[in-house]
């Protein structure tokens, strides 16, 4: 058994190691001039699964590239219907290979449609909270290279309240929360909203209602969620928009060609393009102040410090 003094030495030692790690990361941050990158980091999430996150993320990414933006998608969804399925790509390597130092991030990035870069999280994401110092430094060093490729990093988080979903939401500067008109989807969206707000009241959260039958339906669902958020959580949620229920989405999934490319003139494609355009042109002032990538990396690092 360790004596009291040894325990104390261990604690001081581990605290020192933590400070050393923080110093090393800060110096890596300044060397890489992360402040120069104006990357926006947006997490796309939902309470209930199957509401359209993956399809929306990919098609939003394509719409953003059409506006001249560089886009990287981080597939942080451990479910079955992943980004690779929707775009018809099977990445050989995932973030797990980067964490294990077997590959660099540049080696695992896959080129998706319209110049989008795709990073597959794989089971590497569940290991994020248990990284050793060397692994963390390695991952942080690698993540910085994304800045070069990206005006936007879109994170498809998977549904629900798992630890890795919340880590990514916390690290992102902006959140797009998706709900469908189904009552269970709405209550689950509210539940995750409550969780996000309890971690960070200042977080920019935008609500997208997917699969609506009419504008009125979209407006009334947004109003219900926003009224509850204002009354009980004391925050306002921004309205990102609505997307119609459209059989072309499923058709595009079956052909593994995103609807924005297979049906560019459809109502759903125009809806996503309008949202991309609002994100780039209107909804950008409050978030361009800080480098989203720098914040993202620092937040991941803070999680590590908490768990250390
Ligand atoms: N606007 C829409 N209109 C019609 N169908 C849609 C629409 N959006 C999504 N869908 C359908 O819902 C299915 C699930 O979509 P998607 O895989 O994007 O959801 P998800 O939220 O990523 O799911 P998961 O939580 O399992 O990761 C799609 O295959 C498609 O059939
Ligand atoms: Mg998905």
PDB file of C-alpha atoms in Angstrom, residues 36-306:
ATOM      1  CA  UNK A  36      -5.465  32.358 -38.763  1.00  0.00           C
ATOM      2  CA  UNK A  37      -8.056  29.742 -39.546  1.00  0.00           C
ATOM      3  CA  UNK A  38     -11.615  30.970 -39.545  1.00  0.00           C
ATOM      4  CA  UNK A  39     -13.030  27.486 -39.487  1.00  0.00           C
ATOM      5  CA  UNK A  40     -16.614  27.149 -38.258  1.00  0.00           C
ATOM      6  CA  UNK A  41     -17.276  23.937 -36.367  1.00  0.00           C
ATOM      7  CA  UNK A  42     -20.929  22.900 -36.510  1.00  0.00           C
ATOM      8  CA  UNK A  43     -22.314  19.811 -34.785  1.00  0.00           C
ATOM      9  CA  UNK A  44     -25.462  18.320 -36.316  1.00  0.00           C
ATOM     10  CA  UNK A  45     -27.401  16.400 -33.710  1.00  0.00           C
ATOM     11  CA  UNK A  46     -30.812  15.107 -32.612  1.00  0.00           C
ATOM     12  CA  UNK A  47     -32.467  13.490 -29.635  1.00  0.00           C
ATOM     13  CA  UNK A  48     -34.120  10.679 -31.532  1.00  0.00           C
ATOM     14  CA  UNK A  49     -32.286   8.692 -34.223  1.00  0.00           C
ATOM     15  CA  UNK A  50     -33.264   8.454 -37.870  1.00  0.00           C
ATOM     16  CA  UNK A  51     -34.483  12.061 -38.225  1.00  0.00           C
ATOM     17  CA  UNK A  52     -32.226  12.900 -41.204  1.00  0.00           C
ATOM     18  CA  UNK A  53     -28.926  14.112 -39.667  1.00  0.00           C
ATOM     19  CA  UNK A  54     -26.618  12.242 -42.014  1.00  0.00           C
ATOM     20  CA  UNK A  55     -28.514  13.183 -45.165  1.00  0.00           C
ATOM     21  CA  UNK A  56     -28.776  16.796 -44.088  1.00  0.00           C
ATOM     22  CA  UNK A  57     -25.076  17.032 -43.118  1.00  0.00           C
ATOM     23  CA  UNK A  58     -23.832  15.692 -46.445  1.00  0.00           C
ATOM     24  CA  UNK A  59     -26.181  17.743 -48.573  1.00  0.00           C
ATOM     25  CA  UNK A  60     -25.495  20.880 -46.530  1.00  0.00           C
ATOM     26  CA  UNK A  61     -21.783  20.194 -47.076  1.00  0.00           C
ATOM     27  CA  UNK A  62     -22.328  19.964 -50.826  1.00  0.00           C
ATOM     28  CA  UNK A  63     -24.424  23.148 -50.831  1.00  0.00           C
ATOM     29  CA  UNK A  64     -21.641  24.955 -48.943  1.00  0.00           C
ATOM     30  CA  UNK A  65     -19.024  23.833 -51.485  1.00  0.00           C
ATOM     31  CA  UNK A  66     -21.263  25.230 -54.233  1.00  0.00           C
ATOM     32  CA  UNK A  67     -20.942  28.561 -52.433  1.00  0.00           C
ATOM     33  CA  UNK A  68     -17.157  28.291 -52.611  1.00  0.00           C
ATOM     34  CA  UNK A  69     -16.621  27.033 -49.057  1.00  0.00           C
ATOM     35  CA  UNK A  70     -14.176  24.263 -48.142  1.00  0.00           C
ATOM     36  CA  UNK A  71     -15.930  21.570 -46.133  1.00  0.00           C
ATOM     37  CA  UNK A  72     -14.831  18.655 -43.974  1.00  0.00           C
ATOM     38  CA  UNK A  73     -17.371  16.230 -42.520  1.00  0.00           C
ATOM     39  CA  UNK A  74     -16.482  14.317 -39.400  1.00  0.00           C
ATOM     40  CA  UNK A  75     -18.600  11.209 -39.247  1.00  0.00           C
ATOM     41  CA  UNK A  76     -19.007  10.776 -35.527  1.00  0.00           C
ATOM     42  CA  UNK A  77     -22.044   8.547 -35.906  1.00  0.00           C
ATOM     43  CA  UNK A  78     -21.451   5.021 -34.702  1.00  0.00           C
ATOM     44  CA  UNK A  79     -24.810   3.852 -36.033  1.00  0.00           C
ATOM     45  CA  UNK A  80     -25.375   1.900 -39.198  1.00  0.00           C
ATOM     46  CA  UNK A  81     -26.535   4.503 -41.705  1.00  0.00           C
ATOM     47  CA  UNK A  82     -23.281   6.434 -41.840  1.00  0.00           C
ATOM     48  CA  UNK A  83     -21.929   9.128 -44.085  1.00  0.00           C
ATOM     49  CA  UNK A  84     -20.038   6.552 -46.132  1.00  0.00           C
ATOM     50  CA  UNK A  85     -23.237   4.650 -46.883  1.00  0.00           C
ATOM     51  CA  UNK A  86     -25.039   7.743 -48.126  1.00  0.00           C
ATOM     52  CA  UNK A  87     -22.210   8.819 -50.428  1.00  0.00           C
ATOM     53  CA  UNK A  88     -21.192   5.283 -51.444  1.00  0.00           C
ATOM     54  CA  UNK A  89     -17.666   5.344 -50.012  1.00  0.00           C
ATOM     55  CA  UNK A  90     -16.045   2.853 -47.695  1.00  0.00           C
ATOM     56  CA  UNK A  91     -13.150   4.450 -45.856  1.00  0.00           C
ATOM     57  CA  UNK A  92     -10.439   1.968 -44.958  1.00  0.00           C
ATOM     58  CA  UNK A  93      -9.156   3.862 -41.975  1.00  0.00           C
ATOM     59  CA  UNK A  94     -10.762   5.812 -39.160  1.00  0.00           C
ATOM     60  CA  UNK A  95      -9.771   8.205 -36.412  1.00  0.00           C
ATOM     61  CA  UNK A  96      -8.830   5.162 -34.365  1.00  0.00           C
ATOM     62  CA  UNK A  97      -5.813   4.626 -36.640  1.00  0.00           C
ATOM     63  CA  UNK A  98      -4.776   8.223 -36.022  1.00  0.00           C
ATOM     64  CA  UNK A  99      -5.139   7.852 -32.269  1.00  0.00           C
ATOM     65  CA  UNK A 100      -3.065   4.688 -32.396  1.00  0.00           C
ATOM     66  CA  UNK A 101      -0.449   6.566 -34.390  1.00  0.00           C
ATOM     67  CA  UNK A 102      -0.741   4.156 -37.303  1.00  0.00           C
ATOM     68  CA  UNK A 103      -1.921   6.804 -39.779  1.00  0.00           C
ATOM     69  CA  UNK A 104      -1.911  10.567 -40.035  1.00  0.00           C
ATOM     70  CA  UNK A 105      -5.172  12.426 -40.409  1.00  0.00           C
ATOM     71  CA  UNK A 106      -4.239  13.296 -43.972  1.00  0.00           C
ATOM     72  CA  UNK A 107      -3.934   9.591 -44.737  1.00  0.00           C
ATOM     73  CA  UNK A 108      -7.414   8.720 -43.461  1.00  0.00           C
ATOM     74  CA  UNK A 109      -9.301  11.615 -45.095  1.00  0.00           C
ATOM     75  CA  UNK A 110     -11.470  10.454 -47.985  1.00  0.00           C
ATOM     76  CA  UNK A 111     -12.537  12.672 -50.882  1.00  0.00           C
ATOM     77  CA  UNK A 112     -16.321  12.847 -51.056  1.00  0.00           C
ATOM     78  CA  UNK A 113     -18.622  14.420 -53.650  1.00  0.00           C
ATOM     79  CA  UNK A 114     -17.915  18.010 -54.786  1.00  0.00           C
ATOM     80  CA  UNK A 115     -14.543  18.167 -53.053  1.00  0.00           C
ATOM     81  CA  UNK A 116     -15.896  17.485 -49.542  1.00  0.00           C
ATOM     82  CA  UNK A 117     -13.381  15.812 -47.240  1.00  0.00           C
ATOM     83  CA  UNK A 118     -14.721  13.026 -45.056  1.00  0.00           C
ATOM     84  CA  UNK A 119     -13.187  11.774 -41.834  1.00  0.00           C
ATOM     85  CA  UNK A 120     -14.580   8.597 -40.399  1.00  0.00           C
ATOM     86  CA  UNK A 121     -14.636   8.567 -36.601  1.00  0.00           C
ATOM     87  CA  UNK A 122     -15.233   4.852 -36.202  1.00  0.00           C
ATOM     88  CA  UNK A 123     -14.707   3.385 -32.774  1.00  0.00           C
ATOM     89  CA  UNK A 124     -11.882   5.889 -32.221  1.00  0.00           C
ATOM     90  CA  UNK A 125     -14.481   8.276 -30.867  1.00  0.00           C
ATOM     91  CA  UNK A 126     -15.448   6.145 -27.912  1.00  0.00           C
ATOM     92  CA  UNK A 127     -11.779   6.173 -26.907  1.00  0.00           C
ATOM     93  CA  UNK A 128     -11.549   9.960 -26.897  1.00  0.00           C
ATOM     94  CA  UNK A 129     -12.135  10.238 -23.182  1.00  0.00           C
ATOM     95  CA  UNK A 130      -9.458   7.708 -22.337  1.00  0.00           C
ATOM     96  CA  UNK A 131      -6.497   9.011 -24.285  1.00  0.00           C
ATOM     97  CA  UNK A 132      -2.996   8.970 -22.888  1.00  0.00           C
ATOM     98  CA  UNK A 133      -0.939  12.141 -23.038  1.00  0.00           C
ATOM     99  CA  UNK A 134       1.029  10.947 -26.061  1.00  0.00           C
ATOM    100  CA  UNK A 135      -2.156   9.982 -27.900  1.00  0.00           C
ATOM    101  CA  UNK A 136      -3.795  13.308 -27.118  1.00  0.00           C
ATOM    102  CA  UNK A 137      -0.816  15.309 -28.354  1.00  0.00           C
ATOM    103  CA  UNK A 138      -0.733  13.219 -31.477  1.00  0.00           C
ATOM    104  CA  UNK A 139      -4.459  13.698 -32.123  1.00  0.00           C
ATOM    105  CA  UNK A 140      -4.333  17.445 -31.489  1.00  0.00           C
ATOM    106  CA  UNK A 141      -1.365  17.789 -33.847  1.00  0.00           C
ATOM    107  CA  UNK A 142      -3.297  15.933 -36.500  1.00  0.00           C
ATOM    108  CA  UNK A 143      -6.570  17.810 -36.008  1.00  0.00           C
ATOM    109  CA  UNK A 144      -4.839  21.086 -36.746  1.00  0.00           C
ATOM    110  CA  UNK A 145      -4.174  20.032 -40.290  1.00  0.00           C
ATOM    111  CA  UNK A 146      -7.951  20.122 -40.928  1.00  0.00           C
ATOM    112  CA  UNK A 147      -7.807  23.932 -40.733  1.00  0.00           C
ATOM    113  CA  UNK A 148      -5.996  23.985 -44.051  1.00  0.00           C
ATOM    114  CA  UNK A 149      -8.864  22.177 -45.769  1.00  0.00           C
ATOM    115  CA  UNK A 150     -11.839  23.673 -44.069  1.00  0.00           C
ATOM    116  CA  UNK A 151     -13.933  26.764 -43.815  1.00  0.00           C
ATOM    117  CA  UNK A 152     -16.541  24.463 -42.278  1.00  0.00           C
ATOM    118  CA  UNK A 153     -16.223  21.315 -40.200  1.00  0.00           C
ATOM    119  CA  UNK A 154     -19.598  19.582 -39.988  1.00  0.00           C
ATOM    120  CA  UNK A 155     -19.881  16.888 -37.338  1.00  0.00           C
ATOM    121  CA  UNK A 156     -22.559  14.245 -37.802  1.00  0.00           C
ATOM    122  CA  UNK A 157     -22.854  13.289 -34.141  1.00  0.00           C
ATOM    123  CA  UNK A 158     -25.226  10.370 -34.031  1.00  0.00           C
ATOM    124  CA  UNK A 159     -28.346  10.604 -31.855  1.00  0.00           C
ATOM    125  CA  UNK A 160     -28.915  10.833 -28.141  1.00  0.00           C
ATOM    126  CA  UNK A 161     -27.041  11.616 -25.010  1.00  0.00           C
ATOM    127  CA  UNK A 162     -23.917   9.466 -25.163  1.00  0.00           C
ATOM    128  CA  UNK A 163     -20.645  10.771 -23.837  1.00  0.00           C
ATOM    129  CA  UNK A 164     -19.038  11.189 -27.237  1.00  0.00           C
ATOM    130  CA  UNK A 165     -22.089  12.997 -28.677  1.00  0.00           C
ATOM    131  CA  UNK A 166     -21.973  15.476 -25.793  1.00  0.00           C
ATOM    132  CA  UNK A 167     -18.198  15.911 -26.124  1.00  0.00           C
ATOM    133  CA  UNK A 168     -18.588  16.930 -29.763  1.00  0.00           C
ATOM    134  CA  UNK A 169     -21.535  19.209 -29.087  1.00  0.00           C
ATOM    135  CA  UNK A 170     -19.567  20.874 -26.314  1.00  0.00           C
ATOM    136  CA  UNK A 171     -16.503  21.335 -28.519  1.00  0.00           C
ATOM    137  CA  UNK A 172     -18.430  22.742 -31.496  1.00  0.00           C
ATOM    138  CA  UNK A 173     -19.167  26.464 -31.698  1.00  0.00           C
ATOM    139  CA  UNK A 174     -22.591  25.982 -33.225  1.00  0.00           C
ATOM    140  CA  UNK A 175     -25.194  23.255 -33.040  1.00  0.00           C
ATOM    141  CA  UNK A 176     -27.866  22.340 -35.530  1.00  0.00           C
ATOM    142  CA  UNK A 177     -30.559  20.380 -33.725  1.00  0.00           C
ATOM    143  CA  UNK A 178     -32.875  18.351 -35.945  1.00  0.00           C
ATOM    144  CA  UNK A 179     -36.355  17.159 -35.078  1.00  0.00           C
ATOM    145  CA  UNK A 180     -39.149  15.753 -37.184  1.00  0.00           C
ATOM    146  CA  UNK A 181     -42.826  16.551 -36.471  1.00  0.00           C
ATOM    147  CA  UNK A 182     -43.218  13.248 -34.575  1.00  0.00           C
ATOM    148  CA  UNK A 183     -44.045  13.867 -30.911  1.00  0.00           C
ATOM    149  CA  UNK A 184     -41.286  11.508 -29.672  1.00  0.00           C
ATOM    150  CA  UNK A 185     -38.736  13.279 -31.835  1.00  0.00           C
ATOM    151  CA  UNK A 186     -39.821  16.646 -30.380  1.00  0.00           C
ATOM    152  CA  UNK A 187     -39.633  15.502 -26.745  1.00  0.00           C
ATOM    153  CA  UNK A 188     -36.216  13.903 -27.353  1.00  0.00           C
ATOM    154  CA  UNK A 189     -34.993  17.097 -29.057  1.00  0.00           C
ATOM    155  CA  UNK A 190     -36.090  19.073 -26.007  1.00  0.00           C
ATOM    156  CA  UNK A 191     -34.279  16.623 -23.710  1.00  0.00           C
ATOM    157  CA  UNK A 192     -30.981  17.017 -25.532  1.00  0.00           C
ATOM    158  CA  UNK A 193     -31.492  20.772 -25.692  1.00  0.00           C
ATOM    159  CA  UNK A 194     -31.823  20.844 -21.910  1.00  0.00           C
ATOM    160  CA  UNK A 195     -28.564  18.960 -21.636  1.00  0.00           C
ATOM    161  CA  UNK A 196     -26.682  21.238 -24.017  1.00  0.00           C
ATOM    162  CA  UNK A 197     -27.928  24.342 -22.198  1.00  0.00           C
ATOM    163  CA  UNK A 198     -26.964  22.953 -18.806  1.00  0.00           C
ATOM    164  CA  UNK A 199     -23.355  22.675 -20.078  1.00  0.00           C
ATOM    165  CA  UNK A 200     -23.272  25.995 -21.931  1.00  0.00           C
ATOM    166  CA  UNK A 201     -25.998  28.620 -21.866  1.00  0.00           C
ATOM    167  CA  UNK A 202     -24.258  30.691 -24.547  1.00  0.00           C
ATOM    168  CA  UNK A 203     -24.120  27.977 -27.195  1.00  0.00           C
ATOM    169  CA  UNK A 204     -25.557  28.951 -30.580  1.00  0.00           C
ATOM    170  CA  UNK A 205     -28.302  26.397 -31.242  1.00  0.00           C
ATOM    171  CA  UNK A 206     -30.365  26.364 -34.399  1.00  0.00           C
ATOM    172  CA  UNK A 207     -33.405  24.209 -34.906  1.00  0.00           C
ATOM    173  CA  UNK A 208     -34.200  22.452 -38.151  1.00  0.00           C
ATOM    174  CA  UNK A 209     -37.526  20.690 -38.546  1.00  0.00           C
ATOM    175  CA  UNK A 210     -37.165  17.933 -41.107  1.00  0.00           C
ATOM    176  CA  UNK A 211     -39.905  16.077 -42.978  1.00  0.00           C
ATOM    177  CA  UNK A 212     -42.665  18.665 -42.551  1.00  0.00           C
ATOM    178  CA  UNK A 213     -45.873  18.570 -44.608  1.00  0.00           C
ATOM    179  CA  UNK A 214     -46.326  22.351 -44.650  1.00  0.00           C
ATOM    180  CA  UNK A 215     -44.656  25.591 -43.571  1.00  0.00           C
ATOM    181  CA  UNK A 216     -47.305  25.995 -40.869  1.00  0.00           C
ATOM    182  CA  UNK A 217     -46.351  22.648 -39.375  1.00  0.00           C
ATOM    183  CA  UNK A 218     -42.690  23.692 -39.254  1.00  0.00           C
ATOM    184  CA  UNK A 219     -43.496  27.066 -37.708  1.00  0.00           C
ATOM    185  CA  UNK A 220     -45.741  25.627 -35.030  1.00  0.00           C
ATOM    186  CA  UNK A 221     -43.164  22.997 -33.971  1.00  0.00           C
ATOM    187  CA  UNK A 222     -40.403  25.575 -33.817  1.00  0.00           C
ATOM    188  CA  UNK A 223     -42.651  27.877 -31.773  1.00  0.00           C
ATOM    189  CA  UNK A 224     -43.517  25.097 -29.325  1.00  0.00           C
ATOM    190  CA  UNK A 225     -39.898  24.117 -28.713  1.00  0.00           C
ATOM    191  CA  UNK A 226     -38.692  27.714 -28.538  1.00  0.00           C
ATOM    192  CA  UNK A 227     -41.468  28.752 -26.150  1.00  0.00           C
ATOM    193  CA  UNK A 228     -40.641  25.853 -23.828  1.00  0.00           C
ATOM    194  CA  UNK A 229     -36.905  26.723 -24.040  1.00  0.00           C
ATOM    195  CA  UNK A 230     -37.583  30.378 -23.213  1.00  0.00           C
ATOM    196  CA  UNK A 231     -39.911  29.577 -20.343  1.00  0.00           C
ATOM    197  CA  UNK A 232     -38.079  26.716 -18.677  1.00  0.00           C
ATOM    198  CA  UNK A 233     -34.456  27.006 -19.821  1.00  0.00           C
ATOM    199  CA  UNK A 234     -34.354  30.804 -20.202  1.00  0.00           C
ATOM    200  CA  UNK A 235     -32.754  30.637 -23.647  1.00  0.00           C
ATOM    201  CA  UNK A 236     -33.931  31.293 -27.183  1.00  0.00           C
ATOM    202  CA  UNK A 237     -33.337  28.853 -29.977  1.00  0.00           C
ATOM    203  CA  UNK A 238     -32.718  30.166 -33.468  1.00  0.00           C
ATOM    204  CA  UNK A 239     -34.863  28.971 -36.317  1.00  0.00           C
ATOM    205  CA  UNK A 240     -32.730  27.453 -39.058  1.00  0.00           C
ATOM    206  CA  UNK A 241     -35.652  26.345 -41.192  1.00  0.00           C
ATOM    207  CA  UNK A 242     -37.812  23.427 -42.363  1.00  0.00           C
ATOM    208  CA  UNK A 243     -37.356  20.749 -44.965  1.00  0.00           C
ATOM    209  CA  UNK A 244     -40.254  18.948 -46.582  1.00  0.00           C
ATOM    210  CA  UNK A 245     -40.886  15.260 -46.413  1.00  0.00           C
ATOM    211  CA  UNK A 246     -39.733  14.169 -49.857  1.00  0.00           C
ATOM    212  CA  UNK A 247     -39.495  10.636 -51.327  1.00  0.00           C
ATOM    213  CA  UNK A 248     -36.460  11.804 -53.347  1.00  0.00           C
ATOM    214  CA  UNK A 249     -34.375  11.603 -50.167  1.00  0.00           C
ATOM    215  CA  UNK A 250     -34.864   7.852 -49.902  1.00  0.00           C
ATOM    216  CA  UNK A 251     -34.377   7.454 -53.647  1.00  0.00           C
ATOM    217  CA  UNK A 252     -31.067   9.309 -53.438  1.00  0.00           C
ATOM    218  CA  UNK A 253     -29.952   7.163 -50.485  1.00  0.00           C
ATOM    219  CA  UNK A 254     -30.697   4.020 -52.489  1.00  0.00           C
ATOM    220  CA  UNK A 255     -28.621   5.236 -55.420  1.00  0.00           C
ATOM    221  CA  UNK A 256     -25.870   6.437 -53.029  1.00  0.00           C
ATOM    222  CA  UNK A 257     -25.804   9.821 -54.710  1.00  0.00           C
ATOM    223  CA  UNK A 258     -26.785  12.731 -52.432  1.00  0.00           C
ATOM    224  CA  UNK A 259     -30.058  14.429 -53.462  1.00  0.00           C
ATOM    225  CA  UNK A 260     -28.351  17.766 -54.023  1.00  0.00           C
ATOM    226  CA  UNK A 261     -26.448  16.116 -56.877  1.00  0.00           C
ATOM    227  CA  UNK A 262     -29.078  13.683 -58.159  1.00  0.00           C
ATOM    228  CA  UNK A 263     -32.037  16.076 -57.908  1.00  0.00           C
ATOM    229  CA  UNK A 264     -30.514  19.558 -57.847  1.00  0.00           C
ATOM    230  CA  UNK A 265     -33.735  21.313 -58.821  1.00  0.00           C
ATOM    231  CA  UNK A 266     -35.983  19.554 -56.308  1.00  0.00           C
ATOM    232  CA  UNK A 267     -37.665  21.476 -53.502  1.00  0.00           C
ATOM    233  CA  UNK A 268     -35.581  19.662 -50.884  1.00  0.00           C
ATOM    234  CA  UNK A 269     -32.307  20.615 -52.625  1.00  0.00           C
ATOM    235  CA  UNK A 270     -33.428  24.220 -52.876  1.00  0.00           C
ATOM    236  CA  UNK A 271     -34.340  24.134 -49.190  1.00  0.00           C
ATOM    237  CA  UNK A 272     -30.866  22.921 -48.189  1.00  0.00           C
ATOM    238  CA  UNK A 273     -29.224  25.475 -50.481  1.00  0.00           C
ATOM    239  CA  UNK A 274     -31.245  28.258 -48.887  1.00  0.00           C
ATOM    240  CA  UNK A 275     -30.075  27.099 -45.460  1.00  0.00           C
ATOM    241  CA  UNK A 276     -26.421  26.967 -46.618  1.00  0.00           C
ATOM    242  CA  UNK A 277     -26.731  30.452 -48.020  1.00  0.00           C
ATOM    243  CA  UNK A 278     -28.206  31.794 -44.763  1.00  0.00           C
ATOM    244  CA  UNK A 279     -25.396  30.164 -42.777  1.00  0.00           C
ATOM    245  CA  UNK A 280     -22.738  31.755 -44.965  1.00  0.00           C
ATOM    246  CA  UNK A 281     -24.323  35.173 -45.464  1.00  0.00           C
ATOM    247  CA  UNK A 282     -26.554  35.944 -42.493  1.00  0.00           C
ATOM    248  CA  UNK A 283     -25.850  33.664 -39.586  1.00  0.00           C
ATOM    249  CA  UNK A 284     -22.138  34.217 -39.348  1.00  0.00           C
ATOM    250  CA  UNK A 285     -21.408  37.360 -37.389  1.00  0.00           C
ATOM    251  CA  UNK A 286     -21.383  36.056 -33.865  1.00  0.00           C
ATOM    252  CA  UNK A 287     -19.278  33.002 -34.680  1.00  0.00           C
ATOM    253  CA  UNK A 288     -16.540  34.422 -36.892  1.00  0.00           C
ATOM    254  CA  UNK A 289     -15.019  36.203 -33.907  1.00  0.00           C
ATOM    255  CA  UNK A 290     -13.194  33.121 -32.715  1.00  0.00           C
ATOM    256  CA  UNK A 291     -11.386  30.371 -34.515  1.00  0.00           C
ATOM    257  CA  UNK A 292     -13.790  27.461 -34.220  1.00  0.00           C
ATOM    258  CA  UNK A 293     -11.008  24.954 -34.725  1.00  0.00           C
ATOM    259  CA  UNK A 294      -8.916  26.415 -31.940  1.00  0.00           C
ATOM    260  CA  UNK A 295     -11.904  26.306 -29.623  1.00  0.00           C
ATOM    261  CA  UNK A 296     -12.701  22.765 -30.713  1.00  0.00           C
ATOM    262  CA  UNK A 297      -9.221  21.536 -29.895  1.00  0.00           C
ATOM    263  CA  UNK A 298      -9.074  23.425 -26.600  1.00  0.00           C
ATOM    264  CA  UNK A 299     -12.444  22.018 -25.567  1.00  0.00           C
ATOM    265  CA  UNK A 300     -11.385  18.456 -26.312  1.00  0.00           C
ATOM    266  CA  UNK A 301      -8.281  19.150 -24.276  1.00  0.00           C
ATOM    267  CA  UNK A 302     -10.336  20.473 -21.345  1.00  0.00           C
ATOM    268  CA  UNK A 303     -12.415  17.307 -21.331  1.00  0.00           C
ATOM    269  CA  UNK A 304      -9.196  15.412 -21.056  1.00  0.00           C
ATOM    270  CA  UNK A 305      -8.064  17.586 -18.158  1.00  0.00           C
ATOM    271  CA  UNK A 306     -11.359  17.001 -16.329  1.00  0.00           C
TER     272      UNK A 306
END
